[in-house]
């Protein structure tokens, strides 16, 4: 799922937080210069104003999208944007004082000095922080891994034009030449990672968020290759001269480096939608981590007594667009579970090994203990049935590796077996729960159905859909169906 991340709200929390600090410093300076050396936060009227100013600043930043495109703006544009932002914040604060009838008691000179100092500090910190990011070579680079597809004659020029803006939110991690096989060599410091035959497999197996396609008019357009990227759920950027050759996906026009491009993706989201999703994840992550701590008190001794060893299980999983991360769970299996998995693959209910599921898994702690109906009732079976083993993943959600709702993160060996269309399910962050889990986790053994449901979720994603899935997950877990 493509994110307008180079311009998005979420990418600029550093600017927003520093802007809040600048506003508070301006407020304190104005108070001290007008009313003397006293603590402004001890005065109830001014203390309330300090809090209101923060809300006004955040409100304007969010709804006015003040920080959108901030990393692309020059000095003059930044000056104008800062003036507009400061005016909007102070006018909103003035409206609050008028509505609450506090304008008579509040010093007008303090208000004016606050606005003036706020503007100076805000503009200075924005310019200085952007200069610092350039010096450190960071910007938002490294957040999105992008591979360039072009030909030998234009390769250097394409890389140069993409590098024209140091603030862009992507990092060119590889380049593929359609007319030469120079795999393993470097062009302007960028590794050549494939050619016309191998690049499709490379994108499918490696961490690649986006692909940039720039083909000269006299070269053959790689339509089948681009269609394959779109099928994989990878965001594709194309120069506008090739706009009529794109056959699928949701599209919009944007700026990348020195290019104006048509961007095609499996879905599009706005910065506001991303903000709400991340806020829900943070709140859910905090609550989940608290519950995990409480559960640890009871679960840890039960696990250790039956199977001495680490209480938590960690494993490398594949996240959004192939990015690897370490997932955490309460350990529900014996210590040699991974080794024994190879011996049990013949009993896997999911064909072709894209996932691993079996009815009675002997690797689960205490699975040799049966109830009167012959079903396993060990501690491992209990925490898996009730989804308690999943709770440490709330830490992954809080870190940003996962989301509350998404797709199941595959293991490395599962990922390596994926066909092109399977990769589309990893176009978003993996989640603790998701569409196919609440559609009957225990009943679905066809991986193609899992892919269909996950792709359907990505294509139709909305905050409302996430809330609906979360609600179904809670109901399913309460009925002990293990939906997470």
Short mmCIF file of C-alpha atoms in Angstrom, two decimals:
data_model
loop_
_atom_site.label_atom_id
_atom_site.label_comp_id
_atom_site.label_asym_id
_atom_site.label_seq_id
_atom_site.Cartn_x
_atom_site.Cartn_y
_atom_site.Cartn_z
CA UNK A 1 0.00 0.00 0.00
CA UNK A 2 1.64 3.20 -1.16
CA UNK A 3 2.10 5.97 1.38
CA UNK A 4 2.58 9.57 0.37
CA UNK A 5 5.38 9.44 2.87
CA UNK A 6 7.79 12.00 1.48
CA UNK A 7 5.09 14.58 2.05
CA UNK A 8 3.15 12.90 4.82
CA UNK A 9 2.38 14.07 8.30
CA UNK A 10 3.78 11.01 10.01
CA UNK A 11 7.24 11.49 8.60
CA UNK A 12 7.72 14.85 10.29
CA UNK A 13 7.07 14.33 13.97
CA UNK A 14 10.53 15.77 14.63
CA UNK A 15 9.55 19.09 13.05
CA UNK A 16 6.20 19.12 14.82
CA UNK A 17 7.66 18.46 18.27
CA UNK A 18 10.37 21.08 17.80
CA UNK A 19 7.70 23.52 16.64
CA UNK A 20 5.77 22.91 19.86
CA UNK A 21 8.95 23.59 21.86
CA UNK A 22 9.57 26.81 19.91
CA UNK A 23 6.04 27.99 20.66
CA UNK A 24 6.47 27.35 24.38
CA UNK A 25 9.85 29.13 24.44
CA UNK A 26 8.26 32.10 22.65
CA UNK A 27 5.44 32.11 25.19
CA UNK A 28 7.88 32.15 28.13
CA UNK A 29 10.04 34.89 26.57
CA UNK A 30 6.97 37.03 25.95
CA UNK A 31 5.71 36.56 29.51
CA UNK A 32 9.08 37.39 31.10
CA UNK A 33 9.64 40.45 28.92
CA UNK A 34 6.20 41.86 29.71
CA UNK A 35 5.40 40.73 33.25
CA UNK A 36 8.80 40.28 34.85
CA UNK A 37 10.86 37.37 36.13
CA UNK A 38 8.17 34.98 37.27
CA UNK A 39 7.11 31.46 36.40
CA UNK A 40 4.33 31.85 33.80
CA UNK A 41 3.07 28.33 34.53
CA UNK A 42 2.20 29.32 38.11
CA UNK A 43 -0.33 31.85 36.77
CA UNK A 44 -3.56 29.97 36.00
CA UNK A 45 -4.58 32.28 33.14
CA UNK A 46 -1.24 31.98 31.37
CA UNK A 47 -0.83 28.31 32.22
CA UNK A 48 -4.12 27.60 30.49
CA UNK A 49 -2.96 29.67 27.54
CA UNK A 50 0.23 27.65 27.25
CA UNK A 51 -1.79 24.45 27.03
CA UNK A 52 -4.26 25.94 24.55
CA UNK A 53 -1.39 27.10 22.34
CA UNK A 54 -0.14 23.53 22.09
CA UNK A 55 -3.56 22.30 21.00
CA UNK A 56 -3.82 25.15 18.49
CA UNK A 57 -0.40 24.34 17.06
CA UNK A 58 -1.15 20.63 16.66
CA UNK A 59 -4.61 21.36 15.23
CA UNK A 60 -3.22 23.69 12.56
CA UNK A 61 -0.37 21.30 11.75
CA UNK A 62 -2.79 18.42 11.30
CA UNK A 63 -5.72 19.98 9.48
CA UNK A 64 -3.67 22.60 7.66
CA UNK A 65 -1.03 20.01 6.71
CA UNK A 66 1.62 22.62 7.50
CA UNK A 67 4.47 20.16 7.32
CA UNK A 68 3.46 18.46 4.10
CA UNK A 69 6.31 18.76 1.57
CA UNK A 70 8.47 20.53 4.16
CA UNK A 71 11.56 18.62 3.07
CA UNK A 72 11.13 19.84 -0.50
CA UNK A 73 10.62 23.54 0.26
CA UNK A 74 13.16 26.30 -0.32
CA UNK A 75 13.86 29.27 1.96
CA UNK A 76 11.24 31.59 0.48
CA UNK A 77 8.45 29.00 0.40
CA UNK A 78 9.35 27.99 3.96
CA UNK A 79 9.16 31.65 5.01
CA UNK A 80 5.65 32.03 3.59
CA UNK A 81 4.50 28.69 5.03
CA UNK A 82 5.81 29.65 8.47
CA UNK A 83 4.04 33.02 8.36
CA UNK A 84 0.75 31.34 7.45
CA UNK A 85 1.18 28.70 10.15
CA UNK A 86 1.96 31.22 12.90
CA UNK A 87 -0.96 33.43 11.88
CA UNK A 88 -3.34 30.47 11.90
CA UNK A 89 -2.18 29.32 15.35
CA UNK A 90 -2.44 32.78 16.89
CA UNK A 91 -5.83 33.49 15.29
CA UNK A 92 -7.15 30.21 16.65
CA UNK A 93 -5.82 31.13 20.08
CA UNK A 94 -7.41 34.57 19.80
CA UNK A 95 -10.75 32.93 18.96
CA UNK A 96 -10.43 30.77 22.09
CA UNK A 97 -9.76 33.82 24.28
CA UNK A 98 -12.71 35.66 22.76
CA UNK A 99 -15.09 32.72 23.26
CA UNK A 100 -13.97 32.22 26.88
CA UNK A 101 -13.91 35.99 27.57
CA UNK A 102 -10.25 35.92 28.60
CA UNK A 103 -9.05 38.46 26.04
CA UNK A 104 -9.58 41.38 28.46
CA UNK A 105 -7.36 39.85 31.15
CA UNK A 106 -4.62 38.61 28.83
CA UNK A 107 -1.80 40.99 27.96
CA UNK A 108 -2.04 42.06 24.31
CA UNK A 109 1.67 42.84 24.19
CA UNK A 110 2.46 39.35 25.48
CA UNK A 111 0.31 37.93 22.70
CA UNK A 112 2.11 39.98 20.02
CA UNK A 113 5.60 39.15 21.35
CA UNK A 114 4.68 35.45 21.49
CA UNK A 115 3.66 35.52 17.83
CA UNK A 116 6.79 37.38 16.72
CA UNK A 117 9.26 35.24 18.66
CA UNK A 118 7.41 32.07 17.66
CA UNK A 119 7.81 32.96 14.00
CA UNK A 120 11.53 33.64 14.34
CA UNK A 121 12.22 30.45 16.29
CA UNK A 122 9.97 28.27 14.11
CA UNK A 123 11.51 29.45 10.86
CA UNK A 124 15.05 29.15 12.21
CA UNK A 125 14.55 25.63 13.55
CA UNK A 126 12.96 24.41 10.30
CA UNK A 127 15.82 25.72 8.17
CA UNK A 128 18.48 24.52 10.63
CA UNK A 129 16.99 21.04 11.06
CA UNK A 130 16.71 20.51 7.31
CA UNK A 131 20.35 21.57 6.92
CA UNK A 132 21.31 19.12 9.65
CA UNK A 133 19.46 16.28 7.92
CA UNK A 134 21.27 17.03 4.66
CA UNK A 135 24.66 17.11 6.42
CA UNK A 136 23.98 13.81 8.11
CA UNK A 137 22.68 12.37 4.83
CA UNK A 138 19.42 11.30 6.43
CA UNK A 139 16.34 13.27 5.44
CA UNK A 140 13.74 10.55 5.22
CA UNK A 141 16.11 8.42 3.14
CA UNK A 142 16.27 4.79 4.09
CA UNK A 143 12.62 4.64 5.01
CA UNK A 144 11.59 3.33 1.58
CA UNK A 145 13.79 1.03 -0.45
CA UNK A 146 13.57 1.80 -4.17
CA UNK A 147 15.00 -0.04 -7.20
CA UNK A 148 15.54 1.82 -10.48
CA UNK A 149 14.76 0.11 -13.81
CA UNK A 150 16.43 1.68 -16.85
CA UNK A 151 18.99 1.07 -19.62
CA UNK A 152 22.75 1.52 -19.66
CA UNK A 153 22.86 4.77 -21.69
CA UNK A 154 20.59 6.67 -19.29
CA UNK A 155 21.49 4.97 -15.98
CA UNK A 156 23.88 7.62 -14.67
CA UNK A 157 21.59 10.49 -15.65
CA UNK A 158 18.56 8.85 -14.02
CA UNK A 159 20.41 8.31 -10.74
CA UNK A 160 21.71 11.89 -10.83
CA UNK A 161 18.24 13.34 -11.39
CA UNK A 162 16.74 11.22 -8.61
CA UNK A 163 19.44 12.47 -6.25
CA UNK A 164 18.71 16.12 -6.94
CA UNK A 165 16.65 16.57 -3.78
CA UNK A 166 18.42 15.24 -0.64
CA UNK A 167 15.16 15.33 1.34
CA UNK A 168 13.22 12.79 -0.71
CA UNK A 169 11.80 9.95 1.38
CA UNK A 170 13.33 7.06 -0.57
CA UNK A 171 16.72 5.41 -0.82
CA UNK A 172 17.85 3.96 -4.15
CA UNK A 173 19.09 0.55 -3.01
CA UNK A 174 19.63 -0.99 -6.44
CA UNK A 175 19.46 -0.50 -10.17
CA UNK A 176 18.59 -2.97 -12.96
CA UNK A 177 19.69 -2.54 -16.57
CA UNK A 178 17.36 -4.03 -19.15
CA UNK A 179 19.94 -4.10 -21.95
CA UNK A 180 23.05 -5.31 -20.08
CA UNK A 181 23.98 -7.81 -17.40
CA UNK A 182 26.26 -5.93 -15.00
CA UNK A 183 24.94 -7.54 -11.82
CA UNK A 184 27.39 -7.03 -8.97
CA UNK A 185 28.88 -3.82 -10.35
CA UNK A 186 28.12 -0.26 -9.20
CA UNK A 187 26.85 2.87 -10.96
CA UNK A 188 27.27 6.13 -9.00
CA UNK A 189 27.67 4.05 -5.86
CA UNK A 190 24.41 2.12 -6.45
CA UNK A 191 24.69 -1.67 -6.86
CA UNK A 192 23.39 -3.28 -10.05
CA UNK A 193 21.03 -5.94 -8.70
CA UNK A 194 19.67 -7.51 -11.86
CA UNK A 195 18.90 -7.41 -15.55
CA UNK A 196 15.78 -7.97 -17.67
CA UNK A 197 15.64 -11.65 -16.72
CA UNK A 198 16.57 -11.60 -13.03
CA UNK A 199 15.14 -8.36 -11.65
CA UNK A 200 11.62 -9.76 -11.29
CA UNK A 201 12.84 -12.49 -8.93
CA UNK A 202 15.04 -10.01 -7.04
CA UNK A 203 12.12 -7.68 -6.33
CA UNK A 204 10.00 -10.65 -5.24
CA UNK A 205 12.59 -11.93 -2.74
CA UNK A 206 14.25 -8.80 -1.35
CA UNK A 207 13.15 -5.75 0.62
CA UNK A 208 11.86 -3.44 -2.12
CA UNK A 209 9.14 -0.90 -1.38
CA UNK A 210 9.06 0.86 -4.72
CA UNK A 211 10.30 0.60 -8.31
CA UNK A 212 11.18 3.58 -10.52
CA UNK A 213 10.93 2.93 -14.27
CA UNK A 214 12.60 5.30 -16.72
CA UNK A 215 12.95 4.02 -20.28
CA UNK A 216 14.00 6.25 -23.21
CA UNK A 217 11.56 6.58 -26.09
CA UNK A 218 13.75 4.60 -28.46
CA UNK A 219 13.88 1.56 -26.12
CA UNK A 220 11.23 -1.15 -25.80
CA UNK A 221 8.88 -0.56 -22.90
CA UNK A 222 8.93 -3.52 -20.40
CA UNK A 223 5.16 -3.84 -20.00
CA UNK A 224 5.19 -7.44 -18.73
CA UNK A 225 7.81 -6.51 -16.14
CA UNK A 226 5.85 -3.52 -14.87
CA UNK A 227 2.66 -5.60 -14.74
CA UNK A 228 4.55 -8.15 -12.65
CA UNK A 229 5.64 -5.46 -10.18
CA UNK A 230 2.05 -4.25 -9.84
CA UNK A 231 0.89 -7.84 -9.34
CA UNK A 232 3.41 -8.14 -6.49
CA UNK A 233 1.91 -5.11 -4.77
CA UNK A 234 5.04 -3.02 -5.28
CA UNK A 235 4.55 0.72 -5.83
CA UNK A 236 5.65 1.66 -9.36
CA UNK A 237 6.75 5.15 -10.44
CA UNK A 238 6.92 5.90 -14.16
CA UNK A 239 7.86 8.99 -16.13
CA UNK A 240 4.81 10.65 -17.66
CA UNK A 241 5.86 9.76 -21.20
CA UNK A 242 4.89 6.18 -20.35
CA UNK A 243 1.56 7.04 -18.72
CA UNK A 244 -0.56 5.32 -21.38
CA UNK A 245 1.21 1.98 -20.86
CA UNK A 246 0.09 1.31 -17.31
CA UNK A 247 -2.72 -1.23 -17.14
CA UNK A 248 -3.76 -1.50 -13.50
CA UNK A 249 -3.63 -0.08 -9.99
CA UNK A 250 -4.61 3.18 -8.32
CA UNK A 251 -2.67 6.15 -9.62
CA UNK A 252 -1.63 9.71 -8.92
CA UNK A 253 1.01 12.14 -10.16
CA UNK A 254 3.86 13.30 -7.90
CA UNK A 255 7.40 14.65 -7.93
CA UNK A 256 10.45 12.41 -7.43
CA UNK A 257 13.87 13.99 -7.66
CA UNK A 258 13.89 15.90 -10.94
CA UNK A 259 11.08 13.78 -12.41
CA UNK A 260 7.32 14.21 -12.50
CA UNK A 261 6.00 10.66 -12.35
CA UNK A 262 2.83 8.63 -12.43
CA UNK A 263 2.68 6.46 -9.31
CA UNK A 264 0.73 3.21 -9.45
CA UNK A 265 -0.04 1.16 -6.35
CA UNK A 266 -2.40 -1.47 -4.98
CA UNK A 267 -3.98 1.21 -2.79
CA UNK A 268 -3.51 4.82 -1.74
CA UNK A 269 -3.76 6.38 1.70
CA UNK A 270 -3.73 9.96 2.93
CA UNK A 271 -1.44 11.26 5.67
CA UNK A 272 -4.47 11.67 7.95
CA UNK A 273 -5.50 8.05 7.49
CA UNK A 274 -1.96 6.91 8.25
CA UNK A 275 -1.88 9.11 11.33
CA UNK A 276 -5.09 7.63 12.71
CA UNK A 277 -3.92 4.09 12.00
CA UNK A 278 -0.62 4.73 13.76
CA UNK A 279 -2.33 6.40 16.73
CA UNK A 280 -4.64 3.39 17.10
CA UNK A 281 -1.60 1.12 16.92
CA UNK A 282 0.22 3.13 19.60
CA UNK A 283 -2.77 3.09 21.95
CA UNK A 284 -3.37 -0.60 21.30
CA UNK A 285 0.34 -1.34 21.64
CA UNK A 286 0.57 0.40 25.01
CA UNK A 287 -2.51 -1.38 26.35
CA UNK A 288 -1.29 -4.70 24.95
CA UNK A 289 2.18 -4.33 26.51
CA UNK A 290 0.57 -3.62 29.88
CA UNK A 291 -1.55 -6.76 29.58
CA UNK A 292 1.51 -8.72 28.48
CA UNK A 293 3.29 -7.71 31.67
CA UNK A 294 0.36 -8.90 33.77
CA UNK A 295 0.08 -12.17 31.86
CA UNK A 296 3.82 -12.77 32.26
CA UNK A 297 3.38 -13.13 36.02
CA UNK A 298 1.13 -16.15 35.52
CA UNK A 299 2.30 -17.57 32.20
CA UNK A 300 6.06 -17.50 32.77
CA UNK A 301 6.14 -19.99 35.68
CA UNK A 302 3.75 -22.36 33.90
CA UNK A 303 5.94 -22.40 30.78
CA UNK A 304 9.23 -22.76 32.66
CA UNK A 305 8.05 -25.57 34.92
CA UNK A 306 6.92 -27.68 31.96
CA UNK A 307 9.75 -26.68 29.61
CA UNK A 308 12.76 -24.91 31.18
CA UNK A 309 14.19 -22.24 28.95
CA UNK A 310 13.37 -18.74 27.66
CA UNK A 311 9.83 -17.54 28.33
CA UNK A 312 9.74 -15.51 25.15
CA UNK A 313 10.23 -16.87 21.66
CA UNK A 314 11.74 -14.67 18.97
CA UNK A 315 12.04 -15.34 15.27
CA UNK A 316 12.98 -13.42 12.12
CA UNK A 317 9.88 -12.71 10.08
CA UNK A 318 9.20 -10.87 6.85
CA UNK A 319 7.46 -7.53 7.19
CA UNK A 320 6.25 -4.89 4.78
CA UNK A 321 7.65 -5.33 1.27
CA UNK A 322 10.27 -7.83 2.42
CA UNK A 323 11.76 -5.91 5.35
CA UNK A 324 12.98 -8.36 8.00
CA UNK A 325 12.20 -7.92 11.69
CA UNK A 326 12.23 -9.96 14.88
CA UNK A 327 8.82 -11.06 16.16
CA UNK A 328 8.14 -11.89 19.81
CA UNK A 329 5.76 -14.40 21.37
CA UNK A 330 5.27 -16.29 24.61
CA UNK A 331 6.99 -19.61 23.97
CA UNK A 332 4.31 -22.27 23.48
CA UNK A 333 6.57 -24.96 22.01
CA UNK A 334 9.46 -27.07 23.21
CA UNK A 335 12.97 -25.77 22.65
CA UNK A 336 13.62 -28.05 19.66
CA UNK A 337 10.44 -27.05 17.82
CA UNK A 338 12.19 -25.55 14.78
CA UNK A 339 14.31 -28.65 14.24
CA UNK A 340 11.30 -30.96 14.55
CA UNK A 341 9.29 -28.88 12.09
CA UNK A 342 11.21 -30.40 9.18
CA UNK A 343 10.18 -33.87 10.30
CA UNK A 344 6.52 -32.87 10.45
CA UNK A 345 6.22 -31.11 7.08
CA UNK A 346 4.45 -34.12 5.56
CA UNK A 347 1.57 -33.52 7.99
CA UNK A 348 1.26 -29.84 7.05
CA UNK A 349 -2.37 -29.03 6.18
CA UNK A 350 -1.36 -26.10 3.97
CA UNK A 351 -0.09 -27.38 0.64
CA UNK A 352 3.24 -26.26 -0.84
CA UNK A 353 4.56 -25.16 2.56
CA UNK A 354 3.49 -21.50 2.31
CA UNK A 355 2.32 -21.79 5.94
CA UNK A 356 2.51 -24.51 8.57
CA UNK A 357 -0.62 -25.90 10.23
CA UNK A 358 -1.43 -29.29 11.71
CA UNK A 359 -4.22 -30.51 13.98
CA UNK A 360 -2.15 -32.05 16.79
CA UNK A 361 1.31 -30.51 16.89
CA UNK A 362 3.59 -32.58 19.18
CA UNK A 363 6.01 -29.67 19.47
CA UNK A 364 3.55 -27.74 21.66
CA UNK A 365 4.41 -27.74 25.37
CA UNK A 366 2.30 -30.31 27.22
CA UNK A 367 0.61 -31.60 24.04
CA UNK A 368 1.12 -35.17 25.24
CA UNK A 369 -1.47 -34.49 27.97
CA UNK A 370 -5.00 -35.24 26.71
CA UNK A 371 -8.47 -34.45 28.03
CA UNK A 372 -11.31 -36.98 28.15
CA UNK A 373 -12.09 -36.35 24.48
CA UNK A 374 -8.53 -37.06 23.42
CA UNK A 375 -7.64 -33.40 22.74
CA UNK A 376 -4.30 -31.93 23.95
CA UNK A 377 -4.68 -29.76 27.05
CA UNK A 378 -1.14 -28.73 27.95
CA UNK A 379 -0.09 -25.18 28.86
CA UNK A 380 1.13 -24.63 25.30
CA UNK A 381 -2.22 -25.63 23.84
CA UNK A 382 -4.01 -23.36 26.30
CA UNK A 383 -2.02 -20.22 25.56
CA UNK A 384 -2.30 -20.86 21.81
CA UNK A 385 -6.04 -21.53 21.93
CA UNK A 386 -6.62 -18.35 23.91
CA UNK A 387 -4.08 -16.42 21.79
CA UNK A 388 -2.08 -15.50 24.90
CA UNK A 389 1.10 -16.42 23.03
CA UNK A 390 0.47 -13.51 20.65
CA UNK A 391 0.48 -10.76 23.31
CA UNK A 392 4.23 -9.96 23.17
CA UNK A 393 3.63 -8.90 19.56
CA UNK A 394 2.11 -5.71 20.95
CA UNK A 395 5.74 -4.68 21.48
CA UNK A 396 6.27 -5.13 17.73
CA UNK A 397 3.21 -2.95 17.15
CA UNK A 398 4.54 -0.25 19.47
CA UNK A 399 7.92 -0.33 17.70
CA UNK A 400 6.26 0.02 14.31
CA UNK A 401 7.31 -3.37 12.90
CA UNK A 402 3.67 -4.49 12.90
CA UNK A 403 0.17 -3.08 13.10
CA UNK A 404 -2.83 -4.25 15.10
CA UNK A 405 -4.51 -5.22 11.83
CA UNK A 406 -2.61 -6.41 8.78
CA UNK A 407 -1.41 -9.65 7.23
CA UNK A 408 0.30 -12.58 8.91
CA UNK A 409 4.11 -12.15 8.69
CA UNK A 410 5.65 -15.19 6.97
CA UNK A 411 8.82 -16.93 8.08
CA UNK A 412 11.90 -16.59 5.89
CA UNK A 413 11.51 -20.11 4.46
CA UNK A 414 7.85 -19.45 3.63
CA UNK A 415 8.72 -16.13 1.98
CA UNK A 416 11.32 -17.78 -0.24
CA UNK A 417 8.58 -20.00 -1.74
CA UNK A 418 6.28 -17.12 -2.68
CA UNK A 419 5.13 -16.67 -6.26
CA UNK A 420 4.79 -13.14 -7.63
CA UNK A 421 1.12 -12.67 -6.72
CA UNK A 422 1.73 -13.94 -3.18
CA UNK A 423 4.02 -10.98 -2.50
CA UNK A 424 1.10 -8.55 -2.79
CA UNK A 425 -0.09 -9.56 0.69
CA UNK A 426 3.08 -8.00 2.12
CA UNK A 427 2.40 -4.55 0.62
CA UNK A 428 1.46 -3.35 4.12
CA UNK A 429 2.75 -3.89 7.63
CA UNK A 430 1.92 -7.33 9.03
CA UNK A 431 -0.67 -7.42 11.79
CA UNK A 432 -1.53 -9.33 14.94
CA UNK A 433 -4.90 -10.03 13.38
CA UNK A 434 -6.33 -9.63 9.91
CA UNK A 435 -9.01 -10.37 7.36
CA UNK A 436 -8.33 -14.07 6.92
CA UNK A 437 -7.89 -14.71 10.64
CA UNK A 438 -11.41 -13.48 11.44
CA UNK A 439 -12.75 -15.31 8.41
CA UNK A 440 -12.06 -18.70 9.97
CA UNK A 441 -8.43 -19.34 10.80
CA UNK A 442 -8.95 -22.96 11.73
CA UNK A 443 -10.87 -23.75 8.55
CA UNK A 444 -8.67 -22.11 5.89
CA UNK A 445 -5.94 -24.42 4.63
CA UNK A 446 -5.71 -23.10 1.07
CA UNK A 447 -2.98 -20.44 0.96
CA UNK A 448 -4.49 -18.93 -2.19
CA UNK A 449 -7.59 -18.12 -0.15
CA UNK A 450 -5.39 -16.45 2.46
CA UNK A 451 -3.75 -14.35 -0.27
CA UNK A 452 -7.14 -13.45 -1.73
CA UNK A 453 -8.48 -12.25 1.62
CA UNK A 454 -5.31 -10.32 2.47
CA UNK A 455 -5.27 -8.65 -0.95
CA UNK A 456 -8.95 -7.79 -0.57
CA UNK A 457 -8.14 -6.17 2.78
CA UNK A 458 -5.31 -4.08 1.29
CA UNK A 459 -7.35 -2.93 -1.70
CA UNK A 460 -10.32 -1.90 0.47
CA UNK A 461 -8.46 -0.70 3.56
CA UNK A 462 -10.01 1.94 5.78
CA UNK A 463 -9.98 2.81 9.47
CA UNK A 464 -13.55 1.53 9.68
CA UNK A 465 -12.50 -1.85 8.26
CA UNK A 466 -9.70 -2.09 10.85
CA UNK A 467 -12.13 -1.39 13.68
CA UNK A 468 -14.53 -3.99 12.31
CA UNK A 469 -11.78 -6.63 12.17
CA UNK A 470 -10.59 -5.75 15.68
CA UNK A 471 -14.15 -6.14 16.95
CA UNK A 472 -14.51 -9.54 15.29
CA UNK A 473 -11.14 -10.60 16.70
CA UNK A 474 -12.16 -9.77 20.26
CA UNK A 475 -15.44 -11.67 19.89
CA UNK A 476 -13.68 -14.69 18.39
CA UNK A 477 -11.01 -14.78 21.11
CA UNK A 478 -13.68 -14.52 23.82
CA UNK A 479 -15.22 -17.64 22.29
CA UNK A 480 -11.79 -19.33 22.50
CA UNK A 481 -11.45 -19.81 18.76
CA UNK A 482 -7.91 -18.43 18.66
CA UNK A 483 -8.56 -15.88 15.93
CA UNK A 484 -5.44 -13.83 16.37
#
